[in-house]
Short mmCIF file of C-alpha atoms and ligand atoms in Angstrom, two decimals:
data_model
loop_
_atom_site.label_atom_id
_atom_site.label_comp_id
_atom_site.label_asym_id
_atom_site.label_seq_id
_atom_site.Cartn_x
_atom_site.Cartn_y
_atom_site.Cartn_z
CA UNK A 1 97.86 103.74 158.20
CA UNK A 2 96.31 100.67 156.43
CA UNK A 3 94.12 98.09 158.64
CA UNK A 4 92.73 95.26 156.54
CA UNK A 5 89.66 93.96 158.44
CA UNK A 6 88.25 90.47 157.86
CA UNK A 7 84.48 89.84 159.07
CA UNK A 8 81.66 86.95 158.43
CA UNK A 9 78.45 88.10 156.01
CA UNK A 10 76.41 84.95 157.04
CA UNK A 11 76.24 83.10 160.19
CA UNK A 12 80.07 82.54 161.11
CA UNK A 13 81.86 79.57 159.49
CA UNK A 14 82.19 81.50 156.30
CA UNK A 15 85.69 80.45 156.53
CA UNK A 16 87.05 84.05 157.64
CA UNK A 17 90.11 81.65 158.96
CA UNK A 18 91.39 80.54 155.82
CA UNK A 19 90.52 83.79 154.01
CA UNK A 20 93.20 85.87 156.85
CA UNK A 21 95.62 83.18 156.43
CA UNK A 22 95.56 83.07 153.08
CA UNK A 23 95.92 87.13 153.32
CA UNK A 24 98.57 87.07 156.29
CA UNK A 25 100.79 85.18 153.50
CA UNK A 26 100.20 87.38 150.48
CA UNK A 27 100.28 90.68 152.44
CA UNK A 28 102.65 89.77 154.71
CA UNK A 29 101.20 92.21 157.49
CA UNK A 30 103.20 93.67 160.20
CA UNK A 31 100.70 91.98 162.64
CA UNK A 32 97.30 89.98 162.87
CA UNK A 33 95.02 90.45 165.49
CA UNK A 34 91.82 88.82 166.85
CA UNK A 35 89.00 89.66 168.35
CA UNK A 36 85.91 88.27 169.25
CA UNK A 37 86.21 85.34 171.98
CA UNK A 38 86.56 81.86 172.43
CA UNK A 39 83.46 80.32 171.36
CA UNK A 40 84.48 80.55 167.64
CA UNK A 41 86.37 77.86 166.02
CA UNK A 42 88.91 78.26 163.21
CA UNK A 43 90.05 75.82 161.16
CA UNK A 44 93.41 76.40 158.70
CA UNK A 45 95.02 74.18 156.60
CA UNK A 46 98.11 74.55 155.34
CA UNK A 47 100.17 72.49 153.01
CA UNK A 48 98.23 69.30 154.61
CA UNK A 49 98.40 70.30 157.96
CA UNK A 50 95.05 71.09 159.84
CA UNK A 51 94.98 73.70 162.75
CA UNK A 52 91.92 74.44 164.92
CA UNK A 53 92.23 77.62 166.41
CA UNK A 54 89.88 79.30 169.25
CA UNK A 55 92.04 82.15 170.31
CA UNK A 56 95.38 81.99 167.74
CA UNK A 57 94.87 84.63 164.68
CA UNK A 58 95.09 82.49 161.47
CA UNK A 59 97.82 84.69 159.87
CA UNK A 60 100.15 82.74 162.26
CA UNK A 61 101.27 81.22 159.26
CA UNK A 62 103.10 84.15 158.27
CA UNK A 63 105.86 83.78 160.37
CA UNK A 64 106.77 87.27 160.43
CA UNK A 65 103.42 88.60 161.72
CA UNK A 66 103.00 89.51 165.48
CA UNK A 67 99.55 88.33 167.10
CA UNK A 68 97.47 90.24 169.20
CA UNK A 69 94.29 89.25 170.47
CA UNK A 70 92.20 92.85 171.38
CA UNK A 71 91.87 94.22 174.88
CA UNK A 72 87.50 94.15 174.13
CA UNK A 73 88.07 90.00 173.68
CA UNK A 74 87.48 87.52 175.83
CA UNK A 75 89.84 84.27 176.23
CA UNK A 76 89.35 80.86 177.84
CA UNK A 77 92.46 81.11 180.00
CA UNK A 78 93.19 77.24 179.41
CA UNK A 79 92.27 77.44 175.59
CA UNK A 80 94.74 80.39 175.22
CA UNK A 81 97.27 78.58 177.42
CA UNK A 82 97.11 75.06 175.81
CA UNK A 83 97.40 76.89 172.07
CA UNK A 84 99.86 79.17 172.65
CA UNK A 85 102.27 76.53 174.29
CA UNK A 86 101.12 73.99 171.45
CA UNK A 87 102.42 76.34 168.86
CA UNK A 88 105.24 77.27 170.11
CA UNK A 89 104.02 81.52 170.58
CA UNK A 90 105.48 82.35 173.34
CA UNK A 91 107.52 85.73 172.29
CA UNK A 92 104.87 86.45 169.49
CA UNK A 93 101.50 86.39 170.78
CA UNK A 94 100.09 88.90 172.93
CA UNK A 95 96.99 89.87 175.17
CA UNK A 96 95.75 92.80 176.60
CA UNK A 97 96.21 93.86 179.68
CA UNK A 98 92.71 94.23 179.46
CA UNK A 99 91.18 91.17 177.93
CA UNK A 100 88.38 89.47 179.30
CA UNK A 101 89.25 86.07 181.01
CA UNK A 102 86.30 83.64 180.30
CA UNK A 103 86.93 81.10 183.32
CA UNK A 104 85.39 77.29 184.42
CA UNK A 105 82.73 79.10 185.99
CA UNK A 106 81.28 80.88 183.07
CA UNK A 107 81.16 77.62 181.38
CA UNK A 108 79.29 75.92 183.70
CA UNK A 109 76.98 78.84 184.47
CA UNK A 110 76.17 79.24 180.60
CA UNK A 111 75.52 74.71 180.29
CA UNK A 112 73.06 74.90 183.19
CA UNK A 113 71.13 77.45 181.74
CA UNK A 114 68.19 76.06 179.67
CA UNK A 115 67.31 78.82 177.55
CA UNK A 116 70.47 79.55 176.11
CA UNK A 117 71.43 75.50 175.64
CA UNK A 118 67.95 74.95 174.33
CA UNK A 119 66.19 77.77 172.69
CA UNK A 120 69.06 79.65 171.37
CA UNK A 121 71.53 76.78 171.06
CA UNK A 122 74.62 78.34 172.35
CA UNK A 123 77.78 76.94 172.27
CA UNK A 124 78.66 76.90 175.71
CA UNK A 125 82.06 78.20 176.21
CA UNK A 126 81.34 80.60 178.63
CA UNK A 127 81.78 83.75 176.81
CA UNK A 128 77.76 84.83 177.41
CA UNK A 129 78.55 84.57 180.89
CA UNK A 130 81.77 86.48 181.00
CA UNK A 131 80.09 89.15 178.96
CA UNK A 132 77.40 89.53 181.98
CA UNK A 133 80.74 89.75 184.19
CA UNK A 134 82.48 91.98 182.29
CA UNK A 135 79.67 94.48 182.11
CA UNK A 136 78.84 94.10 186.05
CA UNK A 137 82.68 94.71 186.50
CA UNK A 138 83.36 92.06 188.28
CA UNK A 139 84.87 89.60 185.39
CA UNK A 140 88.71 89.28 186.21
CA UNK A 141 91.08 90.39 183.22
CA UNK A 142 94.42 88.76 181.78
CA UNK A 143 96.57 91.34 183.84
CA UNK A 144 95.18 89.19 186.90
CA UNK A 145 96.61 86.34 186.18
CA UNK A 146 100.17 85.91 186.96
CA UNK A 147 100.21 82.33 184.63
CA UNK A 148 99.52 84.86 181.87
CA UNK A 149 102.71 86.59 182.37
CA UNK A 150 105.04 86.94 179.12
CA UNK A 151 102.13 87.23 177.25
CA UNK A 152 100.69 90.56 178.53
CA UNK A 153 100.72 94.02 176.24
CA UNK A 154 100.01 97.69 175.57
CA UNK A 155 98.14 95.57 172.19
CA UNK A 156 96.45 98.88 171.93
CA UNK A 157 99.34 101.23 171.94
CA UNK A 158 101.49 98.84 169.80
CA UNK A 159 99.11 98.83 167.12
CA UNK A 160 98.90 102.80 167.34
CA UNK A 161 102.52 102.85 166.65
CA UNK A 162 102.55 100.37 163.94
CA UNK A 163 99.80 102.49 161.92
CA UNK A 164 101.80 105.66 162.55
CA UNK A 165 105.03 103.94 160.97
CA UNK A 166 102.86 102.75 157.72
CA UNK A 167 102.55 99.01 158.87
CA UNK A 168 99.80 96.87 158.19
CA UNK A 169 97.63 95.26 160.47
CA UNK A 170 95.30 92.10 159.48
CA UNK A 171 92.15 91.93 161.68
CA UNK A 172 90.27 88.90 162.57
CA UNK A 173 86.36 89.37 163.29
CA UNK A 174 84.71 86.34 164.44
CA UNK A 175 81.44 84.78 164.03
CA UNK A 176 78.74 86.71 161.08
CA UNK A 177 76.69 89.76 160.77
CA UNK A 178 73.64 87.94 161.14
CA UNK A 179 75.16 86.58 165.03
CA UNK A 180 75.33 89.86 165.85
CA UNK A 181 73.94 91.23 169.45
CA UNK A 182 72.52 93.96 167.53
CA UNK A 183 72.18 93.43 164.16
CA UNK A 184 71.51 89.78 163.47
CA UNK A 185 68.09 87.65 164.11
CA UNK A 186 67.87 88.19 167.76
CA UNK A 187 67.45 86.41 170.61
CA UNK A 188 68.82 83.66 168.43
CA UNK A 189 72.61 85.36 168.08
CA UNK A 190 75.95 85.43 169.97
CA UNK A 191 76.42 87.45 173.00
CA UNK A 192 78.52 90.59 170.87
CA UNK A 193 78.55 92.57 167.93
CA UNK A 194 80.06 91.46 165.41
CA UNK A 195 80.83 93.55 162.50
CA UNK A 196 84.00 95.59 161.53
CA UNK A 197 83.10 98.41 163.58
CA UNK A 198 82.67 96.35 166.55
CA UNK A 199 86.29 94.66 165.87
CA UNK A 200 87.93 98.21 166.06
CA UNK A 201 86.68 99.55 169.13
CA UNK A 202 87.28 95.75 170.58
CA UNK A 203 90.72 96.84 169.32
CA UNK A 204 90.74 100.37 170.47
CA UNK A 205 91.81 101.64 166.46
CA UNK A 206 89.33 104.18 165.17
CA UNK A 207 87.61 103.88 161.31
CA UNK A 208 89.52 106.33 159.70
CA UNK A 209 92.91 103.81 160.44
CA UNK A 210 90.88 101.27 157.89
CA UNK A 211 92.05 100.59 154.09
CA UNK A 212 90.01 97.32 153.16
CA UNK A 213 87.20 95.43 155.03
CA UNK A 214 86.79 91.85 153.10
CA UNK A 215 83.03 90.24 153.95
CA UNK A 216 83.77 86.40 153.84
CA UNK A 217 80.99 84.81 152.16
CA UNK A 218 80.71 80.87 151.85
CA UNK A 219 79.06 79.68 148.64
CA UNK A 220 76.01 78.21 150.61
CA UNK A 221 75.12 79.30 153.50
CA UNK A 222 75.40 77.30 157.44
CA UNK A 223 73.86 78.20 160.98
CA UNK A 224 74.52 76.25 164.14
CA UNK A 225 71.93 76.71 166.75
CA UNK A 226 68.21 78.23 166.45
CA UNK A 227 66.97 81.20 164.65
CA UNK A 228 65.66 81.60 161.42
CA UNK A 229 67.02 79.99 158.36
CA UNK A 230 66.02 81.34 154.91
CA UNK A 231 65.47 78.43 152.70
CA UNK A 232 66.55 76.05 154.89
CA UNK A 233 67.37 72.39 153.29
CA UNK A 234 66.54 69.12 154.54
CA UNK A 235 69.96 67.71 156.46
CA UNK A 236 69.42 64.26 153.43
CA UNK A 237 69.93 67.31 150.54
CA UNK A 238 72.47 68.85 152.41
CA UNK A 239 74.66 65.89 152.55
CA UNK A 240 73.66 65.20 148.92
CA UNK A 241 74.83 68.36 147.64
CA UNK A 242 77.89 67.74 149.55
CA UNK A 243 77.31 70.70 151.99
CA UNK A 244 77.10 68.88 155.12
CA UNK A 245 79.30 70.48 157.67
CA UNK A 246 79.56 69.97 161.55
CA UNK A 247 80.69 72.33 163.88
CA UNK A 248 84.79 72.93 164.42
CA UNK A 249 83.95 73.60 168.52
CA UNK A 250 80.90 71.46 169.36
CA UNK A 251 80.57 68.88 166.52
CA UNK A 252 77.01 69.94 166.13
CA UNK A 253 75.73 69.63 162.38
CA UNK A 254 75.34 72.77 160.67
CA UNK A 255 71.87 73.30 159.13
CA UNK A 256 72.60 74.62 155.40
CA UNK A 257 70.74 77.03 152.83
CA UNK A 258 71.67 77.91 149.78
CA UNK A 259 73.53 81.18 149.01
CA UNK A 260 71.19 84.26 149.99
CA UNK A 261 72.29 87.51 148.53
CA UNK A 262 69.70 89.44 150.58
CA UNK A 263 72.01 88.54 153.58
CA UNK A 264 74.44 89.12 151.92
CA UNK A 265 73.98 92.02 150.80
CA UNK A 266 73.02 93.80 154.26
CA UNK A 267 76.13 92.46 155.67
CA UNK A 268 78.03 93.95 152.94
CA UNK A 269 76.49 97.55 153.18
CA UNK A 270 76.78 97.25 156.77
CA UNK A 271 80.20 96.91 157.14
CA UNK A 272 81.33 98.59 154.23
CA UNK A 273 82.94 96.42 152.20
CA UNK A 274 85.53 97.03 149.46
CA UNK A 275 86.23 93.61 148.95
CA UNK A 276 84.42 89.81 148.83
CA UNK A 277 85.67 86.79 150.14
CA UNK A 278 84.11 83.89 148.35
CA UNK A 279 85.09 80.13 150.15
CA UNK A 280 83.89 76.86 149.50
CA UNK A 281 82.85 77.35 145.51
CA UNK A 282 84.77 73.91 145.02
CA UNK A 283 81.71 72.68 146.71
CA UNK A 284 79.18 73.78 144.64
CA UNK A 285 81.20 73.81 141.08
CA UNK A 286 83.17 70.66 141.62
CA UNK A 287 85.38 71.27 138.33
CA UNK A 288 86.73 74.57 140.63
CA UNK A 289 88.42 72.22 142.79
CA UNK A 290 91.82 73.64 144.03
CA UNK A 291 92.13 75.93 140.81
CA UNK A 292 94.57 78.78 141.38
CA UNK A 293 94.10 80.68 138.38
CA UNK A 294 90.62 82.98 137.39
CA UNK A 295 91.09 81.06 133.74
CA UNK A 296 90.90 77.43 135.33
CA UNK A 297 87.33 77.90 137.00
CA UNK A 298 84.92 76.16 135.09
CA UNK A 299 83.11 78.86 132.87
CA UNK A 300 79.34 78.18 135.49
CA UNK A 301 81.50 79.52 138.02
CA UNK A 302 83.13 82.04 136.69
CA UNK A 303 79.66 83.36 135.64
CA UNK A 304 78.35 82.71 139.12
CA UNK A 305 80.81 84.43 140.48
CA UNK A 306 80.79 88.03 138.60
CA UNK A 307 76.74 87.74 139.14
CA UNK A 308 77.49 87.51 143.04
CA UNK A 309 79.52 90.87 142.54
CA UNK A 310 76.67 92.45 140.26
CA UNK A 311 74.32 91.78 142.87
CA UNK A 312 76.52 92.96 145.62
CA UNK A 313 78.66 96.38 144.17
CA UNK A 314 81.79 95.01 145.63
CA UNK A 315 84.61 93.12 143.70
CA UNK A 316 84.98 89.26 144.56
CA UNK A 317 89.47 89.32 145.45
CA UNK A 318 89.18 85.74 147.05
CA UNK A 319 88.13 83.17 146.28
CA UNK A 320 88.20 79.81 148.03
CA UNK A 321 88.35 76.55 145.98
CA UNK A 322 89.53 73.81 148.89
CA UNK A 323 90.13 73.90 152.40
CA UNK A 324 93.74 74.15 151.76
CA UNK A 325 94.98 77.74 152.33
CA UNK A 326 97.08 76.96 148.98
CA UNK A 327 93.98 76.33 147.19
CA UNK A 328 92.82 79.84 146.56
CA UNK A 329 92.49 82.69 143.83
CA UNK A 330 93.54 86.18 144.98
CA UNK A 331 92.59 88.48 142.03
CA UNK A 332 93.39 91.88 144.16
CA UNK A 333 96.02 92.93 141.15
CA UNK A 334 93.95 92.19 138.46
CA UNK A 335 90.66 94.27 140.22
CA UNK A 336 93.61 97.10 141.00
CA UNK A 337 93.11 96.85 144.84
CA UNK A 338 96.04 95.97 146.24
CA UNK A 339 97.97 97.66 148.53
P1 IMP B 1 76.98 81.59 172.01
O1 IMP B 1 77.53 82.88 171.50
O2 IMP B 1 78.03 80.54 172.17
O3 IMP B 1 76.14 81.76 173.24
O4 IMP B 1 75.99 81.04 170.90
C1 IMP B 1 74.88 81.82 170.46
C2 IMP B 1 74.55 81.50 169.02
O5 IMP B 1 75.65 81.87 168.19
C3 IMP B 1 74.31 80.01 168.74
O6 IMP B 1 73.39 79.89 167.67
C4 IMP B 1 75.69 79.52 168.28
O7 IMP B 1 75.59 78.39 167.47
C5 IMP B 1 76.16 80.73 167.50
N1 IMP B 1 77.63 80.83 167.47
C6 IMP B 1 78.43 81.28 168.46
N2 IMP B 1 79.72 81.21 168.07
C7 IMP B 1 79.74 80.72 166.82
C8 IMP B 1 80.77 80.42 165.87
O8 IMP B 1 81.95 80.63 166.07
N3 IMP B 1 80.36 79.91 164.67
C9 IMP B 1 79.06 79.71 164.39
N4 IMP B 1 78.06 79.96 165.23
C10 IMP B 1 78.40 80.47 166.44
MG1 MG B 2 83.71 78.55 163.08
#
């Protein structure tokens, strides 16, 4: 009964997007679900074509894939709406009954609050707030909302059934282990857990259902927001470097590091990986740029690359050389993983 988790090792925006799209097409799962709410941004490109997704799983792009989005989520009602009709998912996308409905109210209550604007640098979307709601009992869930009907499910008992009959299910984490309510550098971290083990129970599927976990680790690393930094650079060296990035929901710039394997490293242990995601390394070994094939990395990164996997115990299967979904090396034959 194979579930294939995805989950951030850094700070989110490790590109865990592109890394399940890029997996929804070569494993061709049975479904991809999401968790995690709407705060987090995705971004997928395709073939030239650039998506930004807040609720959507990535593996959309295998058409054959049914989406769920987990009952322990939380969805902007209009973000979900405006996506799902923008897509075209009506018929294919489902929420829980019991997902959490993040509404105008939570937005506004999180933007007028100074500490989490200021001091922690939150993104604003609400989701905090609906947390607070959710755990008071008083937050309002999809089955509430009768514009929400035709896209209501048992996401739960579906994916029970699909593991029973041998299917494969693709999970989307969101965010990093370092965000994480528990586990990353709080107060400066989102308002829920964010590892693997928190995307199953969000999902209701217990750890024994789980094949592969693959950390997604970008190259360098980004944070958005305040906290603690290891090794911070200096935005002028950032952009210099070419490692400037700005958020995909806010626009905010993204303060950079390099990579930190110490981070890493927890993250990995922590959510038991068997497998590495590594994005971006066209950004720091320009001659890797959209190379498809182990052979065509320039030899630097190559040798990068296997120390990253020295350092960490687990095998590197992905790796990320554009923002193109196309431009990536999948060595899960060649490292004997594949399902
Ligand atoms: P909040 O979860 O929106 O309240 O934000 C709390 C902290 O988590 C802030 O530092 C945000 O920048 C960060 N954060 C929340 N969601 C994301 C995300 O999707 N990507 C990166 N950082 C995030
Ligand atoms: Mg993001």
């Amino acid at each position: 009964m194979p579930v294939h988790v995805v989950v951030g090792g850094f700070f989110g925006d490790e590109g865990k997007g592109r890394v399940a799209a890029h997996l929804a097409l070569a494993r061709r799962p049975w479904a991809c679900a999401r968790t995690g709410a709407t705060n987090a941004g995705h971004t997928v490109v395709y073939q030239g074509r650039v998506w930004k997704l807040r609720a959507t799983p990535s593996g959309f792009l295998h058409p054959g894939a049914r989406l769920y989005i987990a009952r322990g989520a939380l969805v902007d009602l209009e973000v979900f709406l405006a996506e799902a009709e923008a897509l075209g998912l009506q018929g294919r996308i489902w929420l829980d009954y019991n997902t959490g409905v993040i509404t105008r109210d939570h937005v506004e209550r999180e933007r007028s609050d100074p500490h989490l604007m200021k001091t922690i640098g939150s993104t604003g979307t609400g989701v905090g707030a609906a947390m607070v709601d959710r755990v008071l009992r008083r937050l309002r869930l999809a089955r509430d909302y009768p514009e929400l009907r035709g896209y209501l499910a048992d996401t739960q008992a579906e994916l029970l059934d699909a593991l029973d009959r041998g299917e494969l299910v693709l999970v989307e984490a969101s965010q990093g282990y370092w965000l994480s309510l528990y586990h990353g550098t709080y107060p400066y971290v989102t308002s829920r857990d964010t590892t693997a083990a928190a995307a199953l129970s969000e999902l209701g599927l217990g750890p024994r259902s789980v094949e592969r976990v693959t950390v997604v680790l970008k190259a360098y690393v980004t944070r958005v927001g305040g906290g603690p930094l290891p090794g911070e650079l200096p935005q002028d060296k950032a952009l210099e470097l070419g490692w400037a990035e700005y958020g995909t929901v806010t626009g905010r710039p993204r303060r950079v590091a390099p990579f930190n394997p110490e981070l890493a490293r927890r993250a990995v242990r922590a959510n038991t990986a068997t497998d590495l995601a590594l994005t971006k390394v066209d950004r720091v070994f320009p001659g890797a740029r959209c190379r498809r094939r182990w052979e065509d990395l320039p030899r630097e990164a190559r040798a990068w690359i296997e120390e990253v996997e020295d350092k960490l115990g687990v095998p590197v299967t992905v790796i990320g050389t554009g923002e193109d979904v196309e431009c990536t090396i999948d060595l899960s034959r060649e490292k004997g993983v594949e399902a």
